[in-house]
Amino acid sequence: MGLAIEGVGVTAGGRTILQNVTARIAPGTLVAVIGPNGAGKSTLVKAMSGERRPAVGRVRLHGDDVSALAPAELAMQRAVLPQATSIAFPFTVFEIVGLGLRQRAGVDAAMRRLEVRRALAAVDLEGFGERLYQRLSGGEQQRVQLARVLCQIGKPVADDRAKLLILDEPTSSLDVRHQIAVLSIARRFADEGGLAVAVLHDLNLAVGFSDRLMVLEGGRLVADGKPEELLEGPMLAETFGTRMVVIKPPGWARPAVLPDLPRLDPQPR
């Protein structure tokens, strides 16, 4: 079954943001959504998650229209890490992460503490539970939100149905080590049978972790395929308007993508 995106179009203020996007994502797959700024990436994942109803077309998760599912039911089947989350009140890290367990039945206080500790350990924030969320760095706050999402989604598969994990620019505030750690979580989620979708700007992370790239430009899906296949032609350079150099150092499992930086002539003194 999996996730089916069926001719999805989204408009806002008389402007077309997405146009006729169609794709299918099978369980056990990690998909990276890439493209230039304003291509419609975040709008697409909002349509995938049920947050935004398409003007035309629909998104189905295991045959169910995500826009028609009750919020409580949808929360048990998919979880979303948004680009940014604002918290106005002085909650502790433990309280923020624990919010992810609100829809999980049969979770008592002891289980809540255990699940929160596990999620914090998974994002390298063990021992942060009593700290105030507002006093953390931007990268630490981002990882707290990921821990909350992990508590919400639970195991990647339940009742023989793969769950959907959506990460919208999950590495934007993170150092290199934690970028790799966060995407390794998404990779494991897919490897254990779940559906994982990540919006990424770093092409090397997208190529290195994903099974498949969905490339958006101007609201259209202009390419959809395995990373190695899409790197072979000029598509990425044309999409991003930047010359690309693809290399594969000895011993590397995946290629690396480098922008071909222009040579800058030294300024006269």
PDB file of C-alpha atoms in Angstrom:
ATOM      1  CA  MET A   1       0.000   0.000   0.000  1.00  0.00           C
ATOM      2  CA  GLY A   2       2.182   2.870   1.220  1.00  0.00           C
ATOM      3  CA  LEU A   3       1.745   6.553   0.360  1.00  0.00           C
ATOM      4  CA  ALA A   4       0.094   7.603  -2.892  1.00  0.00           C
ATOM      5  CA  ILE A   5       0.265  11.198  -4.146  1.00  0.00           C
ATOM      6  CA  GLU A   6      -2.357  11.481  -6.862  1.00  0.00           C
ATOM      7  CA  GLY A   7      -2.264  14.524  -9.140  1.00  0.00           C
ATOM      8  CA  VAL A   8      -1.864  16.947  -6.262  1.00  0.00           C
ATOM      9  CA  GLY A   9      -2.208  20.649  -6.963  1.00  0.00           C
ATOM     10  CA  VAL A  10      -2.113  23.474  -4.409  1.00  0.00           C
ATOM     11  CA  THR A  11      -2.921  27.147  -4.961  1.00  0.00           C
ATOM     12  CA  ALA A  12      -2.718  30.159  -2.661  1.00  0.00           C
ATOM     13  CA  GLY A  13      -3.584  33.772  -3.348  1.00  0.00           C
ATOM     14  CA  GLY A  14      -4.217  32.980  -6.977  1.00  0.00           C
ATOM     15  CA  ARG A  15      -0.750  31.477  -7.371  1.00  0.00           C
ATOM     16  CA  THR A  16      -0.050  27.840  -8.189  1.00  0.00           C
ATOM     17  CA  ILE A  17       2.340  26.349  -5.612  1.00  0.00           C
ATOM     18  CA  LEU A  18       2.113  22.703  -6.687  1.00  0.00           C
ATOM     19  CA  GLN A  19       0.897  21.362 -10.010  1.00  0.00           C
ATOM     20  CA  ASN A  20      -0.075  17.771 -10.818  1.00  0.00           C
ATOM     21  CA  VAL A  21       2.397  16.036  -8.498  1.00  0.00           C
ATOM     22  CA  THR A  22       2.043  12.256  -8.679  1.00  0.00           C
ATOM     23  CA  ALA A  23       4.194   9.664  -6.914  1.00  0.00           C
ATOM     24  CA  ARG A  24       4.012   6.497  -4.852  1.00  0.00           C
ATOM     25  CA  ILE A  25       6.219   5.693  -1.866  1.00  0.00           C
ATOM     26  CA  ALA A  26       6.451   2.116  -0.663  1.00  0.00           C
ATOM     27  CA  PRO A  27       7.081   1.021   2.928  1.00  0.00           C
ATOM     28  CA  GLY A  28      10.759   0.603   3.720  1.00  0.00           C
ATOM     29  CA  THR A  29      11.723   3.673   1.690  1.00  0.00           C
ATOM     30  CA  LEU A  30      13.452   6.914   2.651  1.00  0.00           C
ATOM     31  CA  VAL A  31      12.699   9.675   0.146  1.00  0.00           C
ATOM     32  CA  ALA A  32      14.558  12.983   0.045  1.00  0.00           C
ATOM     33  CA  VAL A  33      12.592  15.907  -1.382  1.00  0.00           C
ATOM     34  CA  ILE A  34      14.977  18.439  -2.895  1.00  0.00           C
ATOM     35  CA  GLY A  35      14.780  21.538  -5.067  1.00  0.00           C
ATOM     36  CA  PRO A  36      15.553  25.264  -5.072  1.00  0.00           C
ATOM     37  CA  ASN A  37      13.954  27.733  -2.684  1.00  0.00           C
ATOM     38  CA  GLY A  38      10.264  28.254  -3.426  1.00  0.00           C
ATOM     39  CA  ALA A  39       9.955  25.015  -5.369  1.00  0.00           C
ATOM     40  CA  GLY A  40       7.032  23.809  -3.224  1.00  0.00           C
ATOM     41  CA  LYS A  41       8.853  21.265  -1.037  1.00  0.00           C
ATOM     42  CA  SER A  42       7.276  22.239   2.282  1.00  0.00           C
ATOM     43  CA  THR A  43       3.860  22.567   0.661  1.00  0.00           C
ATOM     44  CA  LEU A  44       4.190  19.048  -0.702  1.00  0.00           C
ATOM     45  CA  VAL A  45       5.007  17.529   2.679  1.00  0.00           C
ATOM     46  CA  LYS A  46       2.127  19.465   4.239  1.00  0.00           C
ATOM     47  CA  ALA A  47      -0.153  17.833   1.687  1.00  0.00           C
ATOM     48  CA  MET A  48       1.429  14.441   2.468  1.00  0.00           C
ATOM     49  CA  SER A  49       0.803  14.916   6.176  1.00  0.00           C
ATOM     50  CA  GLY A  50      -2.812  16.058   5.832  1.00  0.00           C
ATOM     51  CA  GLU A  51      -2.020  19.531   7.154  1.00  0.00           C
ATOM     52  CA  ARG A  52      -2.942  21.127   3.838  1.00  0.00           C
ATOM     53  CA  ARG A  53      -5.799  19.932   1.642  1.00  0.00           C
ATOM     54  CA  PRO A  54      -4.928  20.008  -2.063  1.00  0.00           C
ATOM     55  CA  ALA A  55      -7.049  22.092  -4.415  1.00  0.00           C
ATOM     56  CA  VAL A  56      -7.000  19.114  -6.782  1.00  0.00           C
ATOM     57  CA  GLY A  57      -5.922  15.518  -6.345  1.00  0.00           C
ATOM     58  CA  ARG A  58      -5.420  13.709  -3.080  1.00  0.00           C
ATOM     59  CA  VAL A  59      -2.905  11.955  -0.861  1.00  0.00           C
ATOM     60  CA  ARG A  60      -3.674   8.461   0.390  1.00  0.00           C
ATOM     61  CA  LEU A  61      -1.925   6.600   3.187  1.00  0.00           C
ATOM     62  CA  HIS A  62      -2.666   2.889   2.839  1.00  0.00           C
ATOM     63  CA  GLY A  63      -5.708   3.800   0.803  1.00  0.00           C
ATOM     64  CA  ASP A  64      -7.108   6.393   3.230  1.00  0.00           C
ATOM     65  CA  ASP A  65      -7.348  10.045   2.186  1.00  0.00           C
ATOM     66  CA  VAL A  66      -5.170  11.807   4.770  1.00  0.00           C
ATOM     67  CA  SER A  67      -7.296  14.966   4.530  1.00  0.00           C
ATOM     68  CA  ALA A  68     -10.373  12.987   5.599  1.00  0.00           C
ATOM     69  CA  LEU A  69      -8.871  11.201   8.613  1.00  0.00           C
ATOM     70  CA  ALA A  70      -9.721  12.429  12.101  1.00  0.00           C
ATOM     71  CA  PRO A  71      -6.757  14.235  13.715  1.00  0.00           C
ATOM     72  CA  ALA A  72      -6.433  11.683  16.513  1.00  0.00           C
ATOM     73  CA  GLU A  73      -6.369   8.797  14.031  1.00  0.00           C
ATOM     74  CA  LEU A  74      -3.932  10.570  11.746  1.00  0.00           C
ATOM     75  CA  ALA A  75      -1.598  11.300  14.671  1.00  0.00           C
ATOM     76  CA  MET A  76      -1.241   7.565  15.248  1.00  0.00           C
ATOM     77  CA  GLN A  77      -0.234   6.926  11.637  1.00  0.00           C
ATOM     78  CA  ARG A  78       2.098   9.804  10.790  1.00  0.00           C
ATOM     79  CA  ALA A  79       4.301  12.290  12.607  1.00  0.00           C
ATOM     80  CA  VAL A  80       5.812  15.525  11.319  1.00  0.00           C
ATOM     81  CA  LEU A  81       8.886  17.486  12.317  1.00  0.00           C
ATOM     82  CA  PRO A  82       8.197  21.005  10.941  1.00  0.00           C
ATOM     83  CA  GLN A  83      10.832  23.512   9.890  1.00  0.00           C
ATOM     84  CA  ALA A  84      10.351  25.558  13.056  1.00  0.00           C
ATOM     85  CA  THR A  85       8.317  25.332  16.246  1.00  0.00           C
ATOM     86  CA  SER A  86       7.616  28.258  18.580  1.00  0.00           C
ATOM     87  CA  ILE A  87       7.045  27.591  22.286  1.00  0.00           C
ATOM     88  CA  ALA A  88       5.840  30.615  24.254  1.00  0.00           C
ATOM     89  CA  PHE A  89       5.651  29.072  27.729  1.00  0.00           C
ATOM     90  CA  PRO A  90       8.500  27.907  29.999  1.00  0.00           C
ATOM     91  CA  PHE A  91       8.140  24.161  29.454  1.00  0.00           C
ATOM     92  CA  THR A  92      10.892  21.749  30.347  1.00  0.00           C
ATOM     93  CA  VAL A  93      12.396  19.460  27.753  1.00  0.00           C
ATOM     94  CA  PHE A  94      10.655  16.494  29.424  1.00  0.00           C
ATOM     95  CA  GLU A  95       7.271  18.226  29.119  1.00  0.00           C
ATOM     96  CA  ILE A  96       7.786  19.073  25.433  1.00  0.00           C
ATOM     97  CA  VAL A  97       8.869  15.550  24.485  1.00  0.00           C
ATOM     98  CA  GLY A  98       6.085  14.026  26.567  1.00  0.00           C
ATOM     99  CA  LEU A  99       3.501  15.844  24.439  1.00  0.00           C
ATOM    100  CA  GLY A 100       4.226  13.290  21.755  1.00  0.00           C
ATOM    101  CA  LEU A 101       2.701  10.569  23.915  1.00  0.00           C
ATOM    102  CA  ARG A 102      -0.718  12.191  24.320  1.00  0.00           C
ATOM    103  CA  GLN A 103      -2.355  10.013  21.643  1.00  0.00           C
ATOM    104  CA  ARG A 104      -0.638   6.799  22.714  1.00  0.00           C
ATOM    105  CA  ALA A 105      -3.035   4.597  24.696  1.00  0.00           C
ATOM    106  CA  GLY A 106      -1.948   2.706  27.802  1.00  0.00           C
ATOM    107  CA  VAL A 107       1.027   4.929  28.670  1.00  0.00           C
ATOM    108  CA  ASP A 108       1.277   5.374  32.438  1.00  0.00           C
ATOM    109  CA  ALA A 109       3.647   7.725  34.266  1.00  0.00           C
ATOM    110  CA  ALA A 110       6.468   5.184  34.482  1.00  0.00           C
ATOM    111  CA  MET A 111       6.205   4.317  30.798  1.00  0.00           C
ATOM    112  CA  ARG A 112       6.087   8.012  29.926  1.00  0.00           C
ATOM    113  CA  ARG A 113       9.360   8.647  31.739  1.00  0.00           C
ATOM    114  CA  LEU A 114      10.968   5.662  30.024  1.00  0.00           C
ATOM    115  CA  GLU A 115       9.780   6.639  26.543  1.00  0.00           C
ATOM    116  CA  VAL A 116      10.902  10.242  26.970  1.00  0.00           C
ATOM    117  CA  ARG A 117      14.335   9.157  28.218  1.00  0.00           C
ATOM    118  CA  ARG A 118      14.711   6.784  25.255  1.00  0.00           C
ATOM    119  CA  ALA A 119      13.750   9.484  22.767  1.00  0.00           C
ATOM    120  CA  LEU A 120      16.153  12.003  24.294  1.00  0.00           C
ATOM    121  CA  ALA A 121      18.964   9.453  24.228  1.00  0.00           C
ATOM    122  CA  ALA A 122      18.217   8.767  20.557  1.00  0.00           C
ATOM    123  CA  VAL A 123      18.791  12.447  19.698  1.00  0.00           C
ATOM    124  CA  ASP A 124      21.872  12.797  21.937  1.00  0.00           C
ATOM    125  CA  LEU A 125      20.114  14.827  24.641  1.00  0.00           C
ATOM    126  CA  GLU A 126      20.294  12.360  27.495  1.00  0.00           C
ATOM    127  CA  GLY A 127      20.033  14.184  30.821  1.00  0.00           C
ATOM    128  CA  PHE A 128      18.358  17.286  29.326  1.00  0.00           C
ATOM    129  CA  GLY A 129      14.867  16.480  30.649  1.00  0.00           C
ATOM    130  CA  GLU A 130      14.751  19.112  33.404  1.00  0.00           C
ATOM    131  CA  ARG A 131      16.209  21.939  31.348  1.00  0.00           C
ATOM    132  CA  LEU A 132      13.980  24.760  30.119  1.00  0.00           C
ATOM    133  CA  TYR A 133      13.332  24.530  26.402  1.00  0.00           C
ATOM    134  CA  GLN A 134      13.838  28.271  25.806  1.00  0.00           C
ATOM    135  CA  ARG A 135      17.359  28.133  27.214  1.00  0.00           C
ATOM    136  CA  LEU A 136      18.585  25.604  24.675  1.00  0.00           C
ATOM    137  CA  SER A 137      20.435  26.389  21.468  1.00  0.00           C
ATOM    138  CA  GLY A 138      18.569  26.285  18.176  1.00  0.00           C
ATOM    139  CA  GLY A 139      20.068  22.913  17.304  1.00  0.00           C
ATOM    140  CA  GLU A 140      19.179  21.470  20.709  1.00  0.00           C
ATOM    141  CA  GLN A 141      15.607  22.723  20.365  1.00  0.00           C
ATOM    142  CA  GLN A 142      15.376  21.071  16.961  1.00  0.00           C
ATOM    143  CA  ARG A 143      16.487  17.754  18.426  1.00  0.00           C
ATOM    144  CA  VAL A 144      13.992  18.100  21.297  1.00  0.00           C
ATOM    145  CA  GLN A 145      11.231  18.430  18.718  1.00  0.00           C
ATOM    146  CA  LEU A 146      12.520  15.346  16.922  1.00  0.00           C
ATOM    147  CA  ALA A 147      12.409  13.434  20.222  1.00  0.00           C
ATOM    148  CA  ARG A 148       8.777  14.535  20.612  1.00  0.00           C
ATOM    149  CA  VAL A 149       8.010  13.278  17.102  1.00  0.00           C
ATOM    150  CA  LEU A 150       9.677   9.939  17.851  1.00  0.00           C
ATOM    151  CA  CYS A 151       7.524   9.543  20.952  1.00  0.00           C
ATOM    152  CA  GLN A 152       4.432  10.255  18.888  1.00  0.00           C
ATOM    153  CA  ILE A 153       5.138   7.837  16.049  1.00  0.00           C
ATOM    154  CA  GLY A 154       6.469   4.917  18.100  1.00  0.00           C
ATOM    155  CA  LYS A 155       7.440   1.810  16.134  1.00  0.00           C
ATOM    156  CA  PRO A 156       7.655   2.119  12.339  1.00  0.00           C
ATOM    157  CA  VAL A 157       5.046  -0.593  11.771  1.00  0.00           C
ATOM    158  CA  ALA A 158       1.865  -1.370  13.710  1.00  0.00           C
ATOM    159  CA  ASP A 159      -0.914  -3.783  12.778  1.00  0.00           C
ATOM    160  CA  ASP A 160       1.000  -4.601   9.575  1.00  0.00           C
ATOM    161  CA  ARG A 161       0.768  -0.974   8.426  1.00  0.00           C
ATOM    162  CA  ALA A 162       3.830   1.178   7.881  1.00  0.00           C
ATOM    163  CA  LYS A 163       3.754   4.539   9.630  1.00  0.00           C
ATOM    164  CA  LEU A 164       4.845   7.782   7.991  1.00  0.00           C
ATOM    165  CA  LEU A 165       7.642   9.964   9.378  1.00  0.00           C
ATOM    166  CA  ILE A 166       8.001  13.400   7.731  1.00  0.00           C
ATOM    167  CA  LEU A 167      11.005  15.633   8.463  1.00  0.00           C
ATOM    168  CA  ASP A 168      10.935  19.142   6.974  1.00  0.00           C
ATOM    169  CA  GLU A 169      14.502  20.490   6.851  1.00  0.00           C
ATOM    170  CA  PRO A 170      15.530  18.497   9.947  1.00  0.00           C
ATOM    171  CA  THR A 171      19.233  19.393   9.693  1.00  0.00           C
ATOM    172  CA  SER A 172      19.007  23.162   9.212  1.00  0.00           C
ATOM    173  CA  SER A 173      20.331  24.102  12.678  1.00  0.00           C
ATOM    174  CA  LEU A 174      22.585  21.115  13.329  1.00  0.00           C
ATOM    175  CA  ASP A 175      26.317  20.511  13.215  1.00  0.00           C
ATOM    176  CA  VAL A 176      27.652  17.811  10.925  1.00  0.00           C
ATOM    177  CA  ARG A 177      27.665  15.047  13.539  1.00  0.00           C
ATOM    178  CA  HIS A 178      24.060  15.644  14.503  1.00  0.00           C
ATOM    179  CA  GLN A 179      22.967  16.012  10.867  1.00  0.00           C
ATOM    180  CA  ILE A 180      24.236  12.496  10.269  1.00  0.00           C
ATOM    181  CA  ALA A 181      22.662  11.249  13.511  1.00  0.00           C
ATOM    182  CA  VAL A 182      19.231  12.670  12.656  1.00  0.00           C
ATOM    183  CA  LEU A 183      19.191  11.209   9.161  1.00  0.00           C
ATOM    184  CA  SER A 184      20.411   7.899  10.539  1.00  0.00           C
ATOM    185  CA  ILE A 185      17.227   7.859  12.633  1.00  0.00           C
ATOM    186  CA  ALA A 186      15.147   8.372   9.479  1.00  0.00           C
ATOM    187  CA  ARG A 187      17.192   5.682   7.701  1.00  0.00           C
ATOM    188  CA  ARG A 188      16.544   3.160  10.493  1.00  0.00           C
ATOM    189  CA  PHE A 189      12.847   4.036  10.511  1.00  0.00           C
ATOM    190  CA  ALA A 190      12.640   3.113   6.833  1.00  0.00           C
ATOM    191  CA  ASP A 191      14.856   0.048   7.199  1.00  0.00           C
ATOM    192  CA  GLU A 192      12.494  -1.264   9.888  1.00  0.00           C
ATOM    193  CA  GLY A 193       9.530  -1.022   7.521  1.00  0.00           C
ATOM    194  CA  GLY A 194       8.319   2.548   7.896  1.00  0.00           C
ATOM    195  CA  LEU A 195       7.832   5.335   5.345  1.00  0.00           C
ATOM    196  CA  ALA A 196      10.239   8.261   5.734  1.00  0.00           C
ATOM    197  CA  VAL A 197      10.253  11.563   3.841  1.00  0.00           C
ATOM    198  CA  ALA A 198      12.815  14.315   4.448  1.00  0.00           C
ATOM    199  CA  VAL A 199      13.034  17.761   2.873  1.00  0.00           C
ATOM    200  CA  LEU A 200      16.748  18.499   2.501  1.00  0.00           C
ATOM    201  CA  HIS A 201      18.928  21.264   1.078  1.00  0.00           C
ATOM    202  CA  ASP A 202      22.229  19.425   1.478  1.00  0.00           C
ATOM    203  CA  LEU A 203      22.553  17.311  -1.662  1.00  0.00           C
ATOM    204  CA  ASN A 204      25.234  15.101  -0.148  1.00  0.00           C
ATOM    205  CA  LEU A 205      22.991  14.163   2.765  1.00  0.00           C
ATOM    206  CA  ALA A 206      20.135  13.526   0.345  1.00  0.00           C
ATOM    207  CA  VAL A 207      22.278  11.312  -1.870  1.00  0.00           C
ATOM    208  CA  GLY A 208      23.982   9.585   1.040  1.00  0.00           C
ATOM    209  CA  PHE A 209      20.903   8.541   3.012  1.00  0.00           C
ATOM    210  CA  SER A 210      17.928   8.278   0.666  1.00  0.00           C
ATOM    211  CA  ASP A 211      16.680   5.476  -1.528  1.00  0.00           C
ATOM    212  CA  ARG A 212      15.082   7.968  -3.859  1.00  0.00           C
ATOM    213  CA  LEU A 213      15.127  11.661  -4.737  1.00  0.00           C
ATOM    214  CA  MET A 214      12.013  13.640  -5.592  1.00  0.00           C
ATOM    215  CA  VAL A 215      13.123  16.859  -7.294  1.00  0.00           C
ATOM    216  CA  LEU A 216      10.754  19.835  -7.367  1.00  0.00           C
ATOM    217  CA  GLU A 217      11.088  22.968  -9.441  1.00  0.00           C
ATOM    218  CA  GLY A 218       8.443  25.652  -9.825  1.00  0.00           C
ATOM    219  CA  GLY A 219       5.825  23.495  -8.156  1.00  0.00           C
ATOM    220  CA  ARG A 220       6.356  20.556 -10.507  1.00  0.00           C
ATOM    221  CA  LEU A 221       7.938  17.183  -9.897  1.00  0.00           C
ATOM    222  CA  VAL A 222      10.711  17.334 -12.496  1.00  0.00           C
ATOM    223  CA  ALA A 223      12.561  14.140 -11.517  1.00  0.00           C
ATOM    224  CA  ASP A 224      11.962  11.111  -9.329  1.00  0.00           C
ATOM    225  CA  GLY A 225      14.449   8.264  -9.049  1.00  0.00           C
ATOM    226  CA  LYS A 226      17.470   6.695  -7.434  1.00  0.00           C
ATOM    227  CA  PRO A 227      20.176   9.179  -6.427  1.00  0.00           C
ATOM    228  CA  GLU A 228      22.901   7.529  -8.509  1.00  0.00           C
ATOM    229  CA  GLU A 229      20.722   7.670 -11.626  1.00  0.00           C
ATOM    230  CA  LEU A 230      19.792  11.328 -11.226  1.00  0.00           C
ATOM    231  CA  LEU A 231      23.422  12.331 -10.700  1.00  0.00           C
ATOM    232  CA  GLU A 232      24.457  10.986 -14.098  1.00  0.00           C
ATOM    233  CA  GLY A 233      22.868  13.721 -16.229  1.00  0.00           C
ATOM    234  CA  PRO A 234      22.643  17.511 -16.149  1.00  0.00           C
ATOM    235  CA  MET A 235      19.286  17.603 -14.337  1.00  0.00           C
ATOM    236  CA  LEU A 236      20.536  18.736 -10.909  1.00  0.00           C
ATOM    237  CA  ALA A 237      22.746  21.464 -12.341  1.00  0.00           C
ATOM    238  CA  GLU A 238      19.875  22.736 -14.475  1.00  0.00           C
ATOM    239  CA  THR A 239      17.397  22.611 -11.603  1.00  0.00           C
ATOM    240  CA  PHE A 240      19.596  24.513  -9.154  1.00  0.00           C
ATOM    241  CA  GLY A 241      21.180  26.797 -11.747  1.00  0.00           C
ATOM    242  CA  THR A 242      24.666  25.837 -10.575  1.00  0.00           C
ATOM    243  CA  ARG A 243      27.300  23.669 -12.205  1.00  0.00           C
ATOM    244  CA  MET A 244      27.851  20.453 -10.256  1.00  0.00           C
ATOM    245  CA  VAL A 245      30.827  18.142  -9.946  1.00  0.00           C
ATOM    246  CA  VAL A 246      30.050  14.541  -8.971  1.00  0.00           C
ATOM    247  CA  ILE A 247      32.893  12.529  -7.445  1.00  0.00           C
ATOM    248  CA  LYS A 248      33.145   9.089  -5.888  1.00  0.00           C
ATOM    249  CA  PRO A 249      36.244   8.763  -3.718  1.00  0.00           C
ATOM    250  CA  PRO A 250      37.635   5.229  -3.250  1.00  0.00           C
ATOM    251  CA  GLY A 251      35.811   3.357  -0.510  1.00  0.00           C
ATOM    252  CA  TRP A 252      32.785   5.656  -0.454  1.00  0.00           C
ATOM    253  CA  ALA A 253      29.408   3.937  -0.689  1.00  0.00           C
ATOM    254  CA  ARG A 254      27.744   6.866  -2.485  1.00  0.00           C
ATOM    255  CA  PRO A 255      28.923   9.688  -4.747  1.00  0.00           C
ATOM    256  CA  ALA A 256      29.490  13.211  -3.448  1.00  0.00           C
ATOM    257  CA  VAL A 257      28.142  16.367  -5.089  1.00  0.00           C
ATOM    258  CA  LEU A 258      30.166  19.580  -5.142  1.00  0.00           C
ATOM    259  CA  PRO A 259      29.250  22.950  -6.612  1.00  0.00           C
ATOM    260  CA  ASP A 260      31.707  24.081  -9.254  1.00  0.00           C
ATOM    261  CA  LEU A 261      32.736  27.320  -7.563  1.00  0.00           C
ATOM    262  CA  PRO A 262      33.647  30.220  -9.836  1.00  0.00           C
ATOM    263  CA  ARG A 263      37.247  31.370  -9.852  1.00  0.00           C
ATOM    264  CA  LEU A 264      37.401  34.822  -8.330  1.00  0.00           C
ATOM    265  CA  ASP A 265      40.156  37.040  -9.661  1.00  0.00           C
ATOM    266  CA  PRO A 266      42.102  38.802  -6.900  1.00  0.00           C
ATOM    267  CA  GLN A 267      41.229  42.439  -6.430  1.00  0.00           C
ATOM    268  CA  PRO A 268      43.985  44.893  -7.286  1.00  0.00           C
ATOM    269  CA  ARG A 269      45.624  46.425  -4.274  1.00  0.00           C
TER     270      ARG A 269
END
